CSV table of C-alpha atoms in Angstrom, one decimal:
chain,number,residue,atom,x,y,z
A,1,GLU,CA,38.7,149.6,89.7
A,2,THR,CA,38.5,145.9,90.6
A,3,GLY,CA,41.8,144.8,89.2
A,4,VAL,CA,42.5,141.7,87.1
A,5,THR,CA,40.9,138.5,88.3
A,6,GLN,CA,42.0,135.0,87.1
A,7,SER,CA,40.2,131.7,87.6
A,8,PRO,CA,40.7,129.1,88.8
A,9,THR,CA,43.6,129.7,91.1
A,10,HIS,CA,44.9,126.2,91.0
A,11,LEU,CA,44.2,123.3,88.5
A,12,ILE,CA,45.5,119.8,88.1
A,13,LYS,CA,45.1,118.1,84.7
A,14,THR,CA,46.3,114.9,83.1
A,15,ARG,CA,48.7,114.8,80.2
A,16,GLY,CA,46.8,115.0,76.9
A,17,GLN,CA,43.8,116.8,78.3
A,18,GLN,CA,42.7,120.3,77.4
A,19,VAL,CA,42.4,123.3,79.7
A,20,THR,CA,40.7,126.7,79.7
A,21,LEU,CA,42.0,129.5,81.9
A,22,ARG,CA,40.0,132.6,82.4
A,23,CYS,CA,40.8,136.3,83.0
A,24,SER,CA,38.5,139.2,83.9
A,25,SER,CA,40.1,142.6,83.2
A,26,GLN,CA,39.2,146.0,84.3
A,27,SER,CA,36.7,148.0,82.3
A,28,GLY,CA,38.4,149.8,79.4
A,29,HIS,CA,41.4,147.5,79.3
A,30,ASN,CA,41.3,146.6,75.6
A,31,THR,CA,44.7,144.9,75.5
A,32,VAL,CA,45.3,141.6,77.3
A,33,SER,CA,48.5,139.5,77.3
A,34,TRP,CA,49.1,136.1,78.7
A,35,TYR,CA,52.4,134.9,80.2
A,36,GLN,CA,53.7,131.5,81.3
A,37,GLN,CA,55.9,131.5,84.4
A,38,ALA,CA,57.7,128.2,85.0
A,39,LEU,CA,59.0,127.6,88.5
A,40,GLY,CA,62.0,129.7,89.3
A,41,GLN,CA,61.8,131.6,86.0
A,42,GLY,CA,60.6,134.9,84.7
A,43,PRO,CA,57.3,135.1,82.8
A,44,GLN,CA,57.4,134.3,79.1
A,45,PHE,CA,55.1,136.0,76.7
A,46,ILE,CA,52.5,133.7,75.1
A,47,PHE,CA,50.4,136.1,73.1
A,48,GLN,CA,48.5,139.4,73.1
A,49,TYR,CA,45.0,140.4,72.1
A,50,TYR,CA,43.9,143.9,71.2
A,51,ARG,CA,40.2,144.6,70.7
A,52,GLU,CA,39.5,140.8,70.3
A,53,GLU,CA,42.2,140.2,67.7
A,54,GLU,CA,45.5,138.5,68.3
A,55,ASN,CA,48.2,141.0,67.5
A,56,GLY,CA,51.4,139.3,68.8
A,57,ARG,CA,52.6,135.9,69.7
A,58,GLY,CA,55.6,134.5,71.5
A,59,ASN,CA,57.4,131.2,70.9
A,60,PHE,CA,54.6,128.9,71.8
A,61,PRO,CA,53.0,126.2,69.6
A,62,PRO,CA,49.5,126.5,68.1
A,63,ARG,CA,48.0,124.3,70.8
A,64,PHE,CA,48.1,127.5,72.9
A,65,SER,CA,45.2,129.7,71.8
A,66,GLY,CA,43.1,132.5,73.2
A,67,LEU,CA,40.0,134.5,73.0
A,68,GLN,CA,39.2,138.0,74.1
A,69,PHE,CA,35.6,139.1,74.6
A,70,PRO,CA,33.8,142.5,74.4
A,71,ASN,CA,33.2,142.5,78.2
A,72,TYR,CA,37.0,142.7,78.8
A,73,SER,CA,37.3,139.0,79.7
A,74,SER,CA,39.6,136.6,78.0
A,75,GLU,CA,40.6,132.9,77.9
A,76,LEU,CA,43.7,130.9,77.4
A,77,ASN,CA,43.2,127.5,76.0
A,78,VAL,CA,45.8,124.8,75.9
A,79,ASN,CA,45.2,121.5,74.0
A,80,ALA,CA,47.1,118.2,74.3
A,81,LEU,CA,48.7,119.1,77.7
A,82,GLU,CA,52.3,118.2,78.3
A,83,LEU,CA,54.1,117.8,81.5
A,84,ASP,CA,56.2,120.9,80.7
A,85,ASP,CA,53.0,123.0,80.5
A,86,SER,CA,53.0,122.9,84.3
A,87,ALA,CA,53.5,126.6,85.3
A,88,LEU,CA,51.9,129.7,86.7
A,89,TYR,CA,49.8,131.4,83.9
A,90,LEU,CA,49.5,135.2,84.3
A,91,CYS,CA,47.0,137.5,82.6
A,92,ALA,CA,47.9,141.1,82.2
A,93,SER,CA,45.8,143.9,80.8
A,94,ARG,CA,45.9,147.6,80.2
A,95,ARG,CA,44.2,150.5,78.5
A,96,GLU,CA,45.8,152.2,75.5
A,97,THR,CA,49.6,152.4,74.8
A,98,ASN,CA,51.8,153.9,77.5
A,99,TYR,CA,49.5,152.7,80.3
A,100,GLY,CA,51.2,150.1,82.5
A,101,TYR,CA,50.0,146.5,82.6
A,102,THR,CA,48.0,145.3,85.6
A,103,PHE,CA,48.7,141.6,86.3
A,104,GLY,CA,46.4,139.1,87.8
A,105,SER,CA,47.5,136.7,90.6
A,106,GLY,CA,47.7,133.8,88.1
A,107,THR,CA,46.5,130.3,87.7
A,108,ARG,CA,48.8,127.5,88.9
A,109,LEU,CA,48.5,124.6,86.4
A,110,THR,CA,49.9,121.2,87.2
A,111,VAL,CA,50.0,118.6,84.5
A,112,VAL,CA,50.4,115.0,85.8
B,1,GLY,CA,66.3,139.1,70.1
B,2,ASN,CA,65.9,141.4,73.1
B,3,SER,CA,66.8,140.0,76.5
B,4,VAL,CA,67.3,140.9,80.1
B,5,THR,CA,70.0,139.6,82.4
B,6,GLN,CA,69.7,140.1,86.2
B,7,MET,CA,71.2,138.9,89.4
B,8,GLU,CA,69.4,135.7,90.3
B,9,GLY,CA,70.1,135.2,94.0
B,10,PRO,CA,68.6,134.2,96.3
B,11,VAL,CA,69.8,137.0,98.5
B,12,THR,CA,69.3,137.4,102.3
B,13,LEU,CA,69.8,140.7,104.0
B,14,SER,CA,69.2,142.1,107.4
B,15,GLU,CA,66.7,144.9,107.9
B,16,GLU,CA,68.0,148.3,107.1
B,17,ALA,CA,70.7,147.0,104.8
B,18,PHE,CA,71.5,148.5,101.4
B,19,LEU,CA,70.1,146.7,98.4
B,20,THR,CA,71.4,146.6,94.8
B,21,ILE,CA,70.0,144.2,92.2
B,22,ASN,CA,71.9,144.4,88.9
B,23,CYS,CA,70.1,144.3,85.6
B,24,THR,CA,71.5,144.7,82.1
B,25,TYR,CA,69.7,144.4,78.8
B,26,THR,CA,70.2,143.8,75.1
B,27,ALA,CA,67.8,145.5,72.8
B,28,THR,CA,67.4,147.2,69.5
B,29,GLY,CA,66.0,150.6,69.7
B,30,TYR,CA,65.0,152.3,72.9
B,31,PRO,CA,62.8,150.1,75.0
B,32,SER,CA,61.1,151.1,78.2
B,33,LEU,CA,62.5,149.4,81.3
B,34,PHE,CA,60.7,148.1,84.4
B,35,TRP,CA,61.1,146.6,87.7
B,36,TYR,CA,58.3,144.3,88.9
B,37,VAL,CA,57.9,142.7,92.3
B,38,GLN,CA,56.1,139.4,93.1
B,39,TYR,CA,55.1,138.7,96.7
B,40,PRO,CA,54.5,135.1,97.7
B,41,GLY,CA,51.3,133.7,96.2
B,42,GLU,CA,50.6,136.8,94.2
B,43,GLY,CA,50.9,138.1,90.6
B,44,LEU,CA,53.3,140.8,89.5
B,45,GLN,CA,53.1,144.4,90.6
B,46,LEU,CA,54.8,147.2,88.8
B,47,LEU,CA,57.4,148.7,91.1
B,48,LEU,CA,58.9,151.4,88.9
B,49,LYS,CA,59.7,152.2,85.3
B,50,ALA,CA,61.7,154.5,83.0
B,51,THR,CA,60.9,155.2,79.4
B,52,LYS,CA,64.1,156.9,78.1
B,53,ALA,CA,67.8,157.3,78.8
B,54,ASP,CA,68.8,159.0,82.1
B,55,ASP,CA,65.2,158.7,83.4
B,56,LYS,CA,65.1,157.7,87.1
B,57,GLY,CA,62.1,155.6,88.2
B,58,SER,CA,61.3,155.6,91.9
B,59,ASN,CA,58.7,154.2,94.2
B,60,LYS,CA,58.5,153.0,97.9
B,61,GLY,CA,62.1,154.0,98.5
B,62,PHE,CA,63.4,152.0,95.5
B,63,GLU,CA,65.2,153.7,92.6
B,64,ALA,CA,66.6,152.7,89.2
B,65,THR,CA,68.2,154.8,86.5
B,66,TYR,CA,68.0,154.0,82.8
B,67,ARG,CA,71.7,153.9,81.7
B,68,LYS,CA,71.9,153.6,77.9
B,69,GLU,CA,75.7,153.8,77.8
B,70,THR,CA,76.0,150.7,80.0
B,71,THR,CA,72.6,149.2,79.0
B,72,SER,CA,71.7,148.8,82.7
B,73,PHE,CA,68.8,149.5,85.0
B,74,HIS,CA,70.0,148.5,88.5
B,75,LEU,CA,67.6,148.6,91.3
B,76,GLU,CA,68.6,150.2,94.7
B,77,LYS,CA,67.1,150.8,98.1
B,78,GLY,CA,69.0,152.4,100.9
B,79,SER,CA,67.3,150.6,103.8
B,80,VAL,CA,65.3,147.4,103.2
B,81,GLN,CA,62.5,146.2,105.4
B,82,VAL,CA,61.1,142.8,106.2
B,83,SER,CA,58.1,143.7,104.0
B,84,ASP,CA,60.4,144.0,101.0
B,85,SER,CA,60.9,140.2,100.9
B,86,ALA,CA,59.7,139.2,97.5
B,87,VAL,CA,61.0,138.2,94.0
B,88,TYR,CA,62.1,141.1,91.9
B,89,PHE,CA,62.0,141.0,88.1
B,90,CYS,CA,63.7,143.4,85.7
B,91,ALA,CA,61.9,143.7,82.3
B,92,LEU,CA,61.9,145.6,79.1
B,93,SER,CA,59.2,146.4,76.6
B,94,ASP,CA,59.4,145.0,73.1
B,95,GLN,CA,57.1,145.8,70.3
B,96,PRO,CA,57.1,143.1,67.7
B,97,GLY,CA,54.8,143.9,64.8
B,98,GLY,CA,52.9,146.6,66.7
B,99,SER,CA,52.0,144.6,69.7
B,100,GLU,CA,53.8,145.2,73.0
B,101,LYS,CA,55.3,142.4,75.1
B,102,LEU,CA,57.4,142.4,78.2
B,103,VAL,CA,60.7,140.5,78.3
B,104,PHE,CA,61.6,139.5,81.8
B,105,GLY,CA,64.8,138.5,83.5
B,106,LYS,CA,64.7,135.3,85.6
B,107,GLY,CA,64.0,137.1,88.8
B,108,MET,CA,65.8,137.5,92.1
B,109,LYS,CA,64.4,136.3,95.4
B,110,LEU,CA,65.1,138.6,98.3
B,111,THR,CA,64.6,137.7,102.0
B,112,VAL,CA,64.9,140.4,104.6
B,113,ASN,CA,65.4,139.2,108.2
B,114,PRO,CA,64.5,141.3,111.2
């Protein structure tokens, strides 16, 4: 198994811009979740996808959106970036229920 | 809603010292409980978990017991090593509307000195 890979590792964007973060999960991992981890805080749940459909969402505005693809990759899109969006974004995936999540190393987004 | 409260630190220990990191939770139902570890520059790694009351999770010398009566899941290790230096997160599983998300505490940074 190759683990969960996220790209890019670091990114700097300007306020108001849009950004796409990518995640490549292990084969067979049909559930993927995205988390936002602000500096010094625990990760906060953004949303979850199961078999390419969103099936859970945390307390994040609609400008945070996602996609999951049949090849077990996924994307997190953030529109109209704000300074407070600066954080580490983590992708986590797993197989069916009761299997633990595997986390990627994250993408560090800085909004200036 | 469900929540996790844990010791925040930072904490500095000497090698071979005893470690306890307190974690308490608030939840409806019977969530699974987890400890995750985050090494510098890396993502989260599952350290151990427990899925029901009185279960004990253990891994790499770390242990935690699911205590329903005190709603706690404290992490312990009898003798820490320099390589245990990391940030430790307590978490519970929550299943809103059929999905499953993890609710994390704020994390505790541990530094172990030789």
